[in-house]
Tab-separated table of C-alpha atoms in Angstrom:
chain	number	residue	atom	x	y	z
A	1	UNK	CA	70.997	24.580	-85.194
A	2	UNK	CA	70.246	25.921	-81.713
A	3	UNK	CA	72.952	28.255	-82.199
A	4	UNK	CA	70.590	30.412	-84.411
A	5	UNK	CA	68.585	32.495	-82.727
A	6	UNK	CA	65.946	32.963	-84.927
A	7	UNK	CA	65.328	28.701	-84.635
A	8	UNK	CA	65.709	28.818	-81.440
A	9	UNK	CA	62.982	32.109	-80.927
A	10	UNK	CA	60.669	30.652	-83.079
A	11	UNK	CA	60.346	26.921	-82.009
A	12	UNK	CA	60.129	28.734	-78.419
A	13	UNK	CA	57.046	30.774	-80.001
A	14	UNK	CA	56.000	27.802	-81.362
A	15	UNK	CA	55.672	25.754	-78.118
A	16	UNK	CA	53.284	28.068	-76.545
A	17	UNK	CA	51.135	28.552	-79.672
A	18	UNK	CA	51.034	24.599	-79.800
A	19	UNK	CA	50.248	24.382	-76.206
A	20	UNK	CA	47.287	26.979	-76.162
A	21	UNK	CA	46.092	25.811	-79.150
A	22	UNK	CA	45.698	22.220	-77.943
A	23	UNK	CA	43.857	23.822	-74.636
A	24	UNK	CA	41.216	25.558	-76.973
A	25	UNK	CA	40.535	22.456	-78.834
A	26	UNK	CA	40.174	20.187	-76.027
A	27	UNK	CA	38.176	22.408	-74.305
A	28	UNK	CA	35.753	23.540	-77.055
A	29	UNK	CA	35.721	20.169	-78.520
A	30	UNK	CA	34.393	18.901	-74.795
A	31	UNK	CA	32.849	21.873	-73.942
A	32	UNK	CA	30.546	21.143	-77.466
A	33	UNK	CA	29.662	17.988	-77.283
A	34	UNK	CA	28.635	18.323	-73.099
A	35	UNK	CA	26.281	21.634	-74.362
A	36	UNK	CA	24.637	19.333	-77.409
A	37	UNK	CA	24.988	15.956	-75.721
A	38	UNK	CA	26.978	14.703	-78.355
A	39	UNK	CA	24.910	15.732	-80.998
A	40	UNK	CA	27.637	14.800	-84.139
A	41	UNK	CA	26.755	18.024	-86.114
A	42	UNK	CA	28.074	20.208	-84.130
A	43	UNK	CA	31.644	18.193	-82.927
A	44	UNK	CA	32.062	17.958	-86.978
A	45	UNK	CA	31.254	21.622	-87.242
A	46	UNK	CA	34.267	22.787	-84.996
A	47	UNK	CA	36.548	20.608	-87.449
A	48	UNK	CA	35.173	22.434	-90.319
A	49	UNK	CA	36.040	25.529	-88.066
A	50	UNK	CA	39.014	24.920	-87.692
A	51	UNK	CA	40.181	23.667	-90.772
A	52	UNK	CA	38.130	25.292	-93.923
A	53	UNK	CA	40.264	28.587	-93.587
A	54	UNK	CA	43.335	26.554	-94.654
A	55	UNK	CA	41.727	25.665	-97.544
A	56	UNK	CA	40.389	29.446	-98.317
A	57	UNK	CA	43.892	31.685	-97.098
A	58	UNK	CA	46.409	29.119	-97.316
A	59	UNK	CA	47.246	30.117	-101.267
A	60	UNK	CA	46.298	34.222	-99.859
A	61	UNK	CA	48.175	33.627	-96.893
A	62	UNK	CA	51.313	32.760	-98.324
A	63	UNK	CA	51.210	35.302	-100.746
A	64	UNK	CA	50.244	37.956	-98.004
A	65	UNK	CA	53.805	36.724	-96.170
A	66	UNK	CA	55.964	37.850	-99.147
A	67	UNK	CA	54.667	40.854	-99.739
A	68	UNK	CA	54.213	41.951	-95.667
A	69	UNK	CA	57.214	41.519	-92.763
A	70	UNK	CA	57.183	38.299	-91.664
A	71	UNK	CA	58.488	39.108	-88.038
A	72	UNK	CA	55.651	41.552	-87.575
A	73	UNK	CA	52.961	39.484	-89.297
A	74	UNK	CA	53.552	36.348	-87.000
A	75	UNK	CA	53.458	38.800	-83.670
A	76	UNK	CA	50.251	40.698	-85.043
A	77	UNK	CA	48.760	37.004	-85.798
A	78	UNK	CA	49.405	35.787	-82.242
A	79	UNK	CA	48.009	38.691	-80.351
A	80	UNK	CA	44.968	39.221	-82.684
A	81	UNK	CA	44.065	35.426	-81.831
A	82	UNK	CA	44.769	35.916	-78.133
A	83	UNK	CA	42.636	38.760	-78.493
A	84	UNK	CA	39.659	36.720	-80.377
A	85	UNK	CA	39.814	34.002	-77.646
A	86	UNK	CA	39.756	36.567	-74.497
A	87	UNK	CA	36.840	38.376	-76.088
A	88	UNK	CA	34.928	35.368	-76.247
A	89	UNK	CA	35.033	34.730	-72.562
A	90	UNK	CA	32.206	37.412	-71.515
A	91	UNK	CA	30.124	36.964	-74.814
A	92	UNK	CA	30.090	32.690	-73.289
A	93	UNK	CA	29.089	34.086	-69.983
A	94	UNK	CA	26.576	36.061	-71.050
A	95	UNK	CA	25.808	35.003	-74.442
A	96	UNK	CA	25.642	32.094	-76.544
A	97	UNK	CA	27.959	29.340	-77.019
A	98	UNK	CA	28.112	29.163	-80.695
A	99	UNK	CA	30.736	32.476	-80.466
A	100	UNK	CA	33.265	29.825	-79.864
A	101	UNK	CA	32.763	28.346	-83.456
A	102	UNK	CA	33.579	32.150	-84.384
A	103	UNK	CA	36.739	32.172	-82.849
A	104	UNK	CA	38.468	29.265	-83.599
A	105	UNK	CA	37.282	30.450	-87.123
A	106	UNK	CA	39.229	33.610	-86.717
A	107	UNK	CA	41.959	31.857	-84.999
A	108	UNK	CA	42.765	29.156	-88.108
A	109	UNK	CA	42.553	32.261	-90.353
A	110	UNK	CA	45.231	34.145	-88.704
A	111	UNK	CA	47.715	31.238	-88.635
A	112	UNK	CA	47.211	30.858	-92.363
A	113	UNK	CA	49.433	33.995	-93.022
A	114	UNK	CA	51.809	33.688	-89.398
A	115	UNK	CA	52.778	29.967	-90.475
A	116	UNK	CA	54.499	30.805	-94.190
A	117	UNK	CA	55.993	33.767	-92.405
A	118	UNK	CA	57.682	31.641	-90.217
A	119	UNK	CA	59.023	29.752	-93.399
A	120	UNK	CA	60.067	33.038	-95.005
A	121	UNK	CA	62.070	33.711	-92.256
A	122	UNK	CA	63.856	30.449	-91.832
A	123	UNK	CA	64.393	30.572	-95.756
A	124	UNK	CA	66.235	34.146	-94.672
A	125	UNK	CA	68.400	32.976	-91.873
A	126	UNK	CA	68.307	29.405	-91.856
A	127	UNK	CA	71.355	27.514	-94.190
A	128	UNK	CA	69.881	25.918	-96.767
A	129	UNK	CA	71.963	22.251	-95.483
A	130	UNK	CA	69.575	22.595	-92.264
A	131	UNK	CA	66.576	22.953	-93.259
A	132	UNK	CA	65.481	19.681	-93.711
A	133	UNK	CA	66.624	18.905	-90.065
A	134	UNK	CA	64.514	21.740	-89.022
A	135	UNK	CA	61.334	20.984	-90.773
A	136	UNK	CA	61.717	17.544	-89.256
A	137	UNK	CA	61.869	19.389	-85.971
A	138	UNK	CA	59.038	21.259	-86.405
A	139	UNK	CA	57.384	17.676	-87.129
A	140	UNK	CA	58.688	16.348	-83.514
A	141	UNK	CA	57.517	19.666	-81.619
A	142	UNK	CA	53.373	18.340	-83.478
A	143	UNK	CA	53.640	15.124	-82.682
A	144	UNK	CA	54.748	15.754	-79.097
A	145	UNK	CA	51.821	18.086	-78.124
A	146	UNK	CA	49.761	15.308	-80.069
A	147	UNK	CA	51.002	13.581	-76.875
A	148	UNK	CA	50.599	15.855	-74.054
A	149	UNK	CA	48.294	18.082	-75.677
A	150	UNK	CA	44.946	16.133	-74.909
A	151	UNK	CA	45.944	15.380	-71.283
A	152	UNK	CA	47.164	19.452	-70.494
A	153	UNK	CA	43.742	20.363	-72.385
A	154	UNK	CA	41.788	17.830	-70.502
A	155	UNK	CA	43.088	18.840	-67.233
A	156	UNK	CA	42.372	22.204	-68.096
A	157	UNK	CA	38.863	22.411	-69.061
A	158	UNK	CA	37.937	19.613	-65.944
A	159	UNK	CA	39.311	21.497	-63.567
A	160	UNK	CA	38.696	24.780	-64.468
A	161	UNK	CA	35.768	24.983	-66.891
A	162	UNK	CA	35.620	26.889	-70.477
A	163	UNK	CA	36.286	30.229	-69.864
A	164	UNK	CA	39.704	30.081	-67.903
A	165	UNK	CA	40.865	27.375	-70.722
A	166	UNK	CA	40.505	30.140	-73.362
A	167	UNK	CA	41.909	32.645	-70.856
A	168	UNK	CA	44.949	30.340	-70.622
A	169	UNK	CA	45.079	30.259	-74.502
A	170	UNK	CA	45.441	34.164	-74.813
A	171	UNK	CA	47.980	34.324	-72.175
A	172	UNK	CA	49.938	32.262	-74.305
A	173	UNK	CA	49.402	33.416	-77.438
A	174	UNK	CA	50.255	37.062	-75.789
A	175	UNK	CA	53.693	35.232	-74.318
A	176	UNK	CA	54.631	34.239	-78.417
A	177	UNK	CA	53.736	37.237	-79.533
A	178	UNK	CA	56.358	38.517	-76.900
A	179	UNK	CA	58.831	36.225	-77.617
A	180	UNK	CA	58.936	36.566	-81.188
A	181	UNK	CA	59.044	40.619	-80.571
A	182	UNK	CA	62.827	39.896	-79.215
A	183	UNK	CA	63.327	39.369	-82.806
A	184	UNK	CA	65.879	41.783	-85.521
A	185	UNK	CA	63.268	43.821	-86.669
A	186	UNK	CA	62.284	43.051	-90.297
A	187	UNK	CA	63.965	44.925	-92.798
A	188	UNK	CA	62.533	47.571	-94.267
A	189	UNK	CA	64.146	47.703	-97.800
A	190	UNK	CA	62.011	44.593	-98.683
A	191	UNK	CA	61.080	43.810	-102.653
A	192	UNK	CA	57.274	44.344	-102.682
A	193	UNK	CA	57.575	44.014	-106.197
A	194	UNK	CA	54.803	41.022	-107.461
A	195	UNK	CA	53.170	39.749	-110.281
A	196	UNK	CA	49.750	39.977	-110.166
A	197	UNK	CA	47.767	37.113	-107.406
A	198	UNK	CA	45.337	35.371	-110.184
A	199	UNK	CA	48.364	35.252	-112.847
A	200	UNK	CA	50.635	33.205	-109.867
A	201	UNK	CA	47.994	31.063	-109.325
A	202	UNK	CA	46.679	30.310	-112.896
A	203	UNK	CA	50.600	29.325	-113.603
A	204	UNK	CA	50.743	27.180	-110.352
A	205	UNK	CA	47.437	25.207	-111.745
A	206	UNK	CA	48.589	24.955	-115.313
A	207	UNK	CA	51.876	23.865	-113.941
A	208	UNK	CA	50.112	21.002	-111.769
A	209	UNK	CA	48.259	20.117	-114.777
A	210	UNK	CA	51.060	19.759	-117.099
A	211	UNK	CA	52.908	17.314	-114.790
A	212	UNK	CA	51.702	14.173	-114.695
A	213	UNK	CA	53.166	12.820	-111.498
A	214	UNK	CA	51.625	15.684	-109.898
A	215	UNK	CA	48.082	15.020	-111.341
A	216	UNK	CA	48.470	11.917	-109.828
A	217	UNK	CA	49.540	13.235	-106.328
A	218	UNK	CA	46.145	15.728	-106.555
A	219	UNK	CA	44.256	12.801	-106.863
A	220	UNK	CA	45.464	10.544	-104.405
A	221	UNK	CA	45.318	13.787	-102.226
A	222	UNK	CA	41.773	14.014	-103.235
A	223	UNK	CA	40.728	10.305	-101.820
A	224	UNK	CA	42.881	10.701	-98.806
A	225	UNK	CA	41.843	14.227	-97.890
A	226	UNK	CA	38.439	12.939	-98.170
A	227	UNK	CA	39.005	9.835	-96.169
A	228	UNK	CA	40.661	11.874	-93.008
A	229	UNK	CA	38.334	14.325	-93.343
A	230	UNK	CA	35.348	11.972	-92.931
A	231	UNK	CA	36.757	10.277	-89.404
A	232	UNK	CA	38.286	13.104	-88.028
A	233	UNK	CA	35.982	14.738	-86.048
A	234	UNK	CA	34.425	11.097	-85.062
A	235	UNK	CA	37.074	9.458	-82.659
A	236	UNK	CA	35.530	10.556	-79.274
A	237	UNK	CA	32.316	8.812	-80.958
A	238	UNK	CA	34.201	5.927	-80.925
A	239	UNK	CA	35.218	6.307	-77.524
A	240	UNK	CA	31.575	6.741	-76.270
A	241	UNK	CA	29.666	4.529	-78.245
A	242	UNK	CA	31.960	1.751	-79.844
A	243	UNK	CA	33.548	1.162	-76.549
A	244	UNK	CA	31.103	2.504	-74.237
A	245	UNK	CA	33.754	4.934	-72.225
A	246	UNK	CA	33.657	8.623	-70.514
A	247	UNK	CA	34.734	10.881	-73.181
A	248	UNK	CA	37.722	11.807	-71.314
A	249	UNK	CA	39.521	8.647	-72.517
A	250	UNK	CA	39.524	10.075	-76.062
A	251	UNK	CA	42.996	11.949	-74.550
A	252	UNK	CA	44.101	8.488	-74.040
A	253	UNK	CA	43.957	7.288	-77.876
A	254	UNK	CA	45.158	10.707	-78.723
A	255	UNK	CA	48.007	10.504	-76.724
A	256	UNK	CA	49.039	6.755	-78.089
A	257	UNK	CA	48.276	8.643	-81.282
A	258	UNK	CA	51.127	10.907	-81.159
A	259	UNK	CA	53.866	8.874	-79.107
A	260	UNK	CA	53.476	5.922	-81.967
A	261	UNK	CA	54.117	9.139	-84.270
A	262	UNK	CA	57.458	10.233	-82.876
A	263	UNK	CA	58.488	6.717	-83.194
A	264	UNK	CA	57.248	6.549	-86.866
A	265	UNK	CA	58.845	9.816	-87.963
A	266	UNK	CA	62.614	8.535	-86.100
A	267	UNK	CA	62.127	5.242	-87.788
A	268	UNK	CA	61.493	7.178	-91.490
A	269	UNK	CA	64.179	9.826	-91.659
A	270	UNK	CA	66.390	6.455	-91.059
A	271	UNK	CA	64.767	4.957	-94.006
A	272	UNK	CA	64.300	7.942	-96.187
A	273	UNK	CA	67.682	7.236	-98.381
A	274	UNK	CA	67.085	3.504	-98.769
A	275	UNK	CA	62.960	3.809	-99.490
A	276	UNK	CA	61.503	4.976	-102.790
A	277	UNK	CA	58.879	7.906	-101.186
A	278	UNK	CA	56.343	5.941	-103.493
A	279	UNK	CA	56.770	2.785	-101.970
A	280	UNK	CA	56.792	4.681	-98.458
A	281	UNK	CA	53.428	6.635	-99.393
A	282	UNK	CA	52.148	3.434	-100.952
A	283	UNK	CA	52.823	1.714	-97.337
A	284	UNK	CA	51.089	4.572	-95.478
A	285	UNK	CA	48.181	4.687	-97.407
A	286	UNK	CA	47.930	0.671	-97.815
A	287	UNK	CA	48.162	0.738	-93.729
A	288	UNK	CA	45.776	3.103	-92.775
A	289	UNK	CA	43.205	1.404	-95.326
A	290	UNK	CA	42.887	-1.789	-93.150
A	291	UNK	CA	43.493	0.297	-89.853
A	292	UNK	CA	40.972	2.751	-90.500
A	293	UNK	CA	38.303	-0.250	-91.206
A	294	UNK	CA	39.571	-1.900	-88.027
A	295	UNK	CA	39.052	1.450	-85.473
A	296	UNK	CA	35.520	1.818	-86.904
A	297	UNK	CA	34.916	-1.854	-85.749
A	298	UNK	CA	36.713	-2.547	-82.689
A	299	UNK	CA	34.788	-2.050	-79.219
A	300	UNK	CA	37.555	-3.011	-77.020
A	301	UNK	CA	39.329	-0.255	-75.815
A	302	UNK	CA	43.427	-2.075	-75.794
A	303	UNK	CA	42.425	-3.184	-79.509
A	304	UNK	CA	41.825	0.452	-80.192
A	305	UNK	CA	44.496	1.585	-78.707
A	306	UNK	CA	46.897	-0.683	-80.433
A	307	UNK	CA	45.222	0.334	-83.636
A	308	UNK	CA	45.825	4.358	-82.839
A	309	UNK	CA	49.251	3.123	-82.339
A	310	UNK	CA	50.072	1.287	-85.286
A	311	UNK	CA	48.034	4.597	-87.269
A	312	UNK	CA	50.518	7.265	-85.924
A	313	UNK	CA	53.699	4.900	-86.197
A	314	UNK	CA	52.736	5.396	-90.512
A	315	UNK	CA	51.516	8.365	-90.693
A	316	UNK	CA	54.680	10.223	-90.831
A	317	UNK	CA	54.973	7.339	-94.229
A	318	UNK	CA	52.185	9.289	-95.763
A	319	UNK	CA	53.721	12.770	-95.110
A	320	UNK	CA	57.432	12.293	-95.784
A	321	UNK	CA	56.374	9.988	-98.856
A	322	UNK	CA	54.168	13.055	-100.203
A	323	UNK	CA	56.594	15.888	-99.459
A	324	UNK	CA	59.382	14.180	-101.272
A	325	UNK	CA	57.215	13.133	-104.292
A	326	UNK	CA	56.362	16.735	-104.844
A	327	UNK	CA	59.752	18.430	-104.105
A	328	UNK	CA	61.300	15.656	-106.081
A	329	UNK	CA	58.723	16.633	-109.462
A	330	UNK	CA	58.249	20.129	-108.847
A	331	UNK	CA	60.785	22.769	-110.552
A	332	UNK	CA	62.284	25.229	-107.949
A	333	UNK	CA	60.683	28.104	-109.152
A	334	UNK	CA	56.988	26.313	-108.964
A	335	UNK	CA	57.523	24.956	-105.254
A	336	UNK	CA	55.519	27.740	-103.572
A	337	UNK	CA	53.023	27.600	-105.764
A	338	UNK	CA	52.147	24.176	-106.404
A	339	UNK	CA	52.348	23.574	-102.350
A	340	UNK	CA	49.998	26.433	-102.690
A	341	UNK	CA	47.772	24.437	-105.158
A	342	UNK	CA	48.417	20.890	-103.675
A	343	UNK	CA	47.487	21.943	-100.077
A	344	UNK	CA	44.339	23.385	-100.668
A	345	UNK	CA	43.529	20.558	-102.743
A	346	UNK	CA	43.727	18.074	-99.823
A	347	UNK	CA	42.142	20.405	-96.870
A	348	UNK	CA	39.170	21.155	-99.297
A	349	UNK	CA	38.328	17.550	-99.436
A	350	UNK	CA	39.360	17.417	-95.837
A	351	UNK	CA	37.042	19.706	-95.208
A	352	UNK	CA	34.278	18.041	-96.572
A	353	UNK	CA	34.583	15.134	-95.634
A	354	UNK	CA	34.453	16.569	-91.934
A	355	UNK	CA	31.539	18.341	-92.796
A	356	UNK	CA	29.544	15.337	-94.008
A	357	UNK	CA	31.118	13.110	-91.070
A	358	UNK	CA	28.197	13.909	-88.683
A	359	UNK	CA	25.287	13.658	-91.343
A	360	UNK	CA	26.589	10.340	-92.515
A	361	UNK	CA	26.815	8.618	-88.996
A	362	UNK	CA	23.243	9.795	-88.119
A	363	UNK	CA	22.142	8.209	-91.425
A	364	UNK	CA	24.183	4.687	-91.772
A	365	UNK	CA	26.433	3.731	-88.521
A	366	UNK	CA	29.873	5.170	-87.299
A	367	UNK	CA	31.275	1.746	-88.711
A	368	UNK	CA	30.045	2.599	-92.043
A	369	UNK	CA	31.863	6.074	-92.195
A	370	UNK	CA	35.066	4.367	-90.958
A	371	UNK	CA	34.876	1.698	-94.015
A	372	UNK	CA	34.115	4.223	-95.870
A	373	UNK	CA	37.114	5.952	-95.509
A	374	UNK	CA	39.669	2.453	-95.477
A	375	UNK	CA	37.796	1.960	-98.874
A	376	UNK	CA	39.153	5.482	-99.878
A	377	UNK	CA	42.306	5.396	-98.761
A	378	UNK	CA	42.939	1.983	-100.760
A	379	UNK	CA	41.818	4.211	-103.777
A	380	UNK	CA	44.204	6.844	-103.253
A	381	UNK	CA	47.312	3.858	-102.689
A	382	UNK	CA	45.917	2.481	-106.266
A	383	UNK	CA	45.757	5.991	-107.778
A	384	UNK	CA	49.396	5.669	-107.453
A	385	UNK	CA	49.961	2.806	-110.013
A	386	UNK	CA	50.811	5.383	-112.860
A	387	UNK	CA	53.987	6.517	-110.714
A	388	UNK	CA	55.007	3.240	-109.599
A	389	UNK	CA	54.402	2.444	-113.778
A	390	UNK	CA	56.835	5.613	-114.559
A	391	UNK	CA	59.453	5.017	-112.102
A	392	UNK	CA	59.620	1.340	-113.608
A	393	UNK	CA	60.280	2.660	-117.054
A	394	UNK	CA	63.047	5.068	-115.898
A	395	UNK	CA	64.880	2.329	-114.210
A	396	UNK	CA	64.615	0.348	-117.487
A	397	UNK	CA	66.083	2.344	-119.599
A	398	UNK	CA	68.616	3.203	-117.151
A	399	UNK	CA	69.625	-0.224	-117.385
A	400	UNK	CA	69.251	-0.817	-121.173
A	401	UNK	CA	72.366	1.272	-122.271
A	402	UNK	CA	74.381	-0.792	-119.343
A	403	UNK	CA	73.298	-3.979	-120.702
């Protein structure tokens, strides 16, 4: 797979945009909650920043990426971010801090249309037989920087301070935009021919509708977007108040985090063939129900920990088990679409749910968001029934004509 050169390019890209990208967050996200002394509003608020443009240009961006050159989108999203983050620097010096929620805003935009680019042009040059290795790749390269990520971003910001940790994120967002600009150019004999935006997407939602294995993915996606959504933004809250540490130590659970999730995703691409993706789903959702319940409670910081573990080693559960269920009841001509219609279904509730996070821990506890959110992701695993019921019939009257 290394052999390409467009994989190997790419992930190359990709490792500096990760890297930078986990430097702003860290930063901001201490850099926030040290300006409003922890003031919950305003940590959920850079969640919502960063992830209500998914659900507005995910659908737009992807249909932006057929229609435009996918080599030169991904380098004009890179250095249009790097340029966001490097004019923030002297409106922070001599401004106000909120500009920072304006630029993570208009950095999370721009990846919406540089991230199905990216897919376009693995579709192009990528053999179709790889392309499952790849994605789980792409997986690996997350969950690593879930691992050094906080500590690089930590170190960063403690050492240096706010405005050279958003310096260091446009240098290397300007270093992938360079690398990717080694690139073939795009061709430029490309079909711009499309059917009109609102008809594609009216399809992709009457499509969704139609199928009911898919109705009941968009509701479990619903419940669980919802229930992420609500404790996102509320871990280092947990690592101040429930177990009464600096706020540096949130890098700490991160970290465990994402190491338990590089184990997790090993052990399930072993299991995929031999595991129904319900039952794997099921698993991940039943998990993280318990878990979730168990984080909000816990004040000892190894209990914690050993909970962040066991929550990373299933996540990869709950995205392998979804990704298959929708490839595997999704026609090949709908697949962009209903991804298109799935996706923003979950980040919209996501989205909410971060947005409420705050209010919701000011008004009841930050153990009564986190059982909260257990009790919702129990509702999304029991949402599942009908497939579990479906998949039970089909094996039935596979049977029947044998017997």
């Amino acid at each position: 797979m290394f052999k390409n050169r467009y994989v190997r390019t790419i992930l190359l890209s990709r490792v500096l945009l990760n890297l930078g990208i986990w430097v702003r967050n860290f930063a901001i996200l201490l850099y926030v909650t040290e300006m409003t002394h922890n003031d919950p509003l305003y940590v959920s608020l850079i969640s919502v920043a960063e992830f209500a443009p998914i659900f507005v240009f995910s659908i737009i961006g992807g249909t932006f990426a057929d229609r435009w050159k996918p080599r030169l989108t991904m380098i004009w999203c890179d250095f249009l971010s790097a340029v966001s983050m490097l004019v923030i620097i002297p409106v922070l010096v001599y401004g106000s801090w909120y500009a920072l929620f304006f630029a993570t805003l208009i950095s999370s935009i721009l990846s919406q249309f540089s991230q199905p680019s990216a897919m376009k042009i693995f579709k192009q040059h990528v053999p179709e037989q790889q392309l499952q290795g790849l994605m789980a790749m792409l997986q690996a390269l997350i969950a690593f920087f879930t691992v050094i990520g906080p500590v690089v971003g930590a170190f960063v910001y403690q050492q240096f301070g706010i405005e050279v940790s958003l310096g260091v994120m446009g240098v290397l967002l300007i270093g992938s935009a360079a690398i990717l600009a080694t690139l073939p150019k795009d061709s430029s004999d490309a079909d711009r021919s499309h059917s009109d935006f609102m008809k594609e997407l009216k399809a992709g939602l009457r499509y969704v509708g139609r199928n009911r294995e898919l109705r009941t993915l968009g509701a479990t996606f619903v419940a669980t977007g919802l229930a992420a959504g609500m404790v996102q933004p509320l871990l280092i809250f947990i690592t101040i108040e429930n177990l009464a540490l600096d706020k540096s130590y949130l890098q700490y659970l991160m970290m465990a985090n994402g190491a338990a999730m590089l184990v997790g995703g090993a052990i399930v691409m072993s299991l995929a063939r031999r595991m129904k993706p319900q039952w794997m789903l099921a698993l991940g959702l039943g998990v993280s129900t318990f878990n979730t319940i168990a984080v909000g409670w816990s004040t000892s910081f190894p209990l914690t920990i050993g909970l962040e573990v066991i929550a990373g080693f299933f996540y990869p559960f709950i995205l392998i088990g979804i990704n298959t269920l929708i490839m595997k009841n999704t026609e090949g001509a709908f697949i962009g679409r209903v991804s298109g219609v799935m996706t923003p279904l979950f980040m919209g509730m996501m989205v909410i749910g971060m947005s409420i996070s705050g209010i919701l821990k000011d008004v009841f506890s930050l153990f009564a968001v986190y059982t909260t959110s257990g009790i919702l992701f129990f509702i999304g695993a029991m949402l599942l029934v009908p497939i579990f019921k479906e998949k039970s019939k089909e094996v039935v009257q596979q049977e029947s004509p044998a017997s």
